[in-house]
Amino acid sequence: MDYNTPSSPTGALQPPRTGHWDPPDLLEFLTEANLLPPAAYLQLQNRDLDGNASESDTLISLGLIDATRLAQLQAERLGEG
């Protein structure tokens, strides 16, 4: 079997299955859902978080998203709808 040959109907290479699922990055998830402007995404990606501030805390403190809405989106992102 040639592992360089696309095996999916779309022609995309499939990564090996490891049994471990990683949720999408929060900032990428919000940007792709059009809930975070691309400019804010880049700014947050390049920003050193002060102390122990999480991405979620930073988004809320900057007024980019409401805490309740963020909690709903986090559940959706993690598949816990």
mmCIF file of C-alpha atoms in Angstrom:
data_model
loop_
_atom_site.group_PDB
_atom_site.id
_atom_site.type_symbol
_atom_site.label_atom_id
_atom_site.label_comp_id
_atom_site.label_asym_id
_atom_site.label_seq_id
_atom_site.Cartn_x
_atom_site.Cartn_y
_atom_site.Cartn_z
ATOM 1 C CA MET A 1 0.000 0.000 0.000
ATOM 2 C CA ASP A 2 1.322 3.427 -0.949
ATOM 3 C CA TYR A 3 0.846 5.796 2.025
ATOM 4 C CA ASN A 4 1.404 8.825 -0.198
ATOM 5 C CA THR A 5 -1.699 8.066 -2.226
ATOM 6 C CA PRO A 6 -4.808 9.912 -1.110
ATOM 7 C CA SER A 7 -7.303 7.435 0.276
ATOM 8 C CA SER A 8 -10.325 9.599 0.934
ATOM 9 C CA PRO A 9 -13.015 10.521 -1.594
ATOM 10 C CA THR A 10 -11.921 14.169 -1.428
ATOM 11 C CA GLY A 11 -8.326 13.294 -2.214
ATOM 12 C CA ALA A 12 -7.024 14.536 1.136
ATOM 13 C CA LEU A 13 -4.428 12.540 2.999
ATOM 14 C CA GLN A 14 -5.789 11.074 6.184
ATOM 15 C CA PRO A 15 -3.727 11.437 9.360
ATOM 16 C CA PRO A 16 -3.085 8.253 11.299
ATOM 17 C CA ARG A 17 -5.714 7.521 13.909
ATOM 18 C CA THR A 18 -4.287 7.623 17.384
ATOM 19 C CA GLY A 19 -7.465 7.319 19.420
ATOM 20 C CA HIS A 20 -6.896 10.804 20.846
ATOM 21 C CA TRP A 21 -8.994 13.724 19.624
ATOM 22 C CA ASP A 22 -7.763 17.285 19.970
ATOM 23 C CA PRO A 23 -10.409 20.002 19.792
ATOM 24 C CA PRO A 24 -9.762 22.884 17.429
ATOM 25 C CA ASP A 25 -7.823 25.846 18.796
ATOM 26 C CA LEU A 26 -10.229 28.289 20.498
ATOM 27 C CA LEU A 27 -9.093 31.360 18.563
ATOM 28 C CA GLU A 28 -9.204 29.505 15.238
ATOM 29 C CA PHE A 29 -12.638 28.117 16.082
ATOM 30 C CA LEU A 30 -14.013 31.586 16.869
ATOM 31 C CA THR A 31 -12.425 33.129 13.776
ATOM 32 C CA GLU A 32 -13.759 30.416 11.449
ATOM 33 C CA ALA A 33 -17.231 30.897 12.975
ATOM 34 C CA ASN A 34 -16.940 34.647 12.173
ATOM 35 C CA LEU A 35 -17.152 35.485 15.881
ATOM 36 C CA LEU A 36 -13.656 36.900 16.151
ATOM 37 C CA PRO A 37 -12.306 39.341 13.556
ATOM 38 C CA PRO A 38 -9.142 38.100 11.815
ATOM 39 C CA ALA A 39 -7.249 41.174 13.029
ATOM 40 C CA ALA A 40 -8.141 40.366 16.646
ATOM 41 C CA TYR A 41 -7.107 36.745 16.065
ATOM 42 C CA LEU A 42 -3.675 37.850 14.876
ATOM 43 C CA GLN A 43 -3.319 40.326 17.721
ATOM 44 C CA LEU A 44 -4.178 37.674 20.311
ATOM 45 C CA GLN A 45 -1.904 35.090 18.678
ATOM 46 C CA ASN A 46 1.041 37.480 18.912
ATOM 47 C CA ARG A 47 0.254 38.751 22.391
ATOM 48 C CA ASP A 48 1.949 37.470 25.499
ATOM 49 C CA LEU A 49 -0.784 36.790 28.007
ATOM 50 C CA ASP A 50 -0.221 38.643 31.261
ATOM 51 C CA GLY A 51 0.322 36.330 34.211
ATOM 52 C CA ASN A 52 -1.929 33.315 34.062
ATOM 53 C CA ALA A 53 -4.675 34.886 31.945
ATOM 54 C CA SER A 54 -6.261 32.351 29.623
ATOM 55 C CA GLU A 55 -7.393 33.061 26.080
ATOM 56 C CA SER A 56 -10.979 32.954 27.355
ATOM 57 C CA ASP A 57 -10.295 35.505 30.105
ATOM 58 C CA THR A 58 -8.495 37.749 27.643
ATOM 59 C CA LEU A 59 -11.349 37.606 25.109
ATOM 60 C CA ILE A 60 -13.869 38.492 27.807
ATOM 61 C CA SER A 61 -11.761 41.263 29.383
ATOM 62 C CA LEU A 62 -11.223 42.897 25.988
ATOM 63 C CA GLY A 63 -14.973 42.825 25.377
ATOM 64 C CA LEU A 64 -14.615 40.630 22.297
ATOM 65 C CA ILE A 65 -17.185 38.093 23.508
ATOM 66 C CA ASP A 66 -19.726 37.650 26.297
ATOM 67 C CA ALA A 67 -18.839 35.059 28.966
ATOM 68 C CA THR A 68 -22.112 33.153 28.549
ATOM 69 C CA ARG A 69 -21.750 32.990 24.773
ATOM 70 C CA LEU A 70 -18.145 31.882 25.123
ATOM 71 C CA ALA A 71 -19.180 29.057 27.458
ATOM 72 C CA GLN A 72 -21.760 27.899 24.884
ATOM 73 C CA LEU A 73 -19.172 27.994 22.109
ATOM 74 C CA GLN A 74 -16.626 26.135 24.217
ATOM 75 C CA ALA A 75 -19.161 23.329 24.782
ATOM 76 C CA GLU A 76 -19.863 23.220 21.035
ATOM 77 C CA ARG A 77 -16.157 23.211 20.211
ATOM 78 C CA LEU A 78 -15.497 20.356 22.592
ATOM 79 C CA GLY A 79 -18.484 18.396 21.309
ATOM 80 C CA GLU A 80 -20.462 18.687 24.510
ATOM 81 C CA GLY A 81 -23.202 20.809 22.910
#
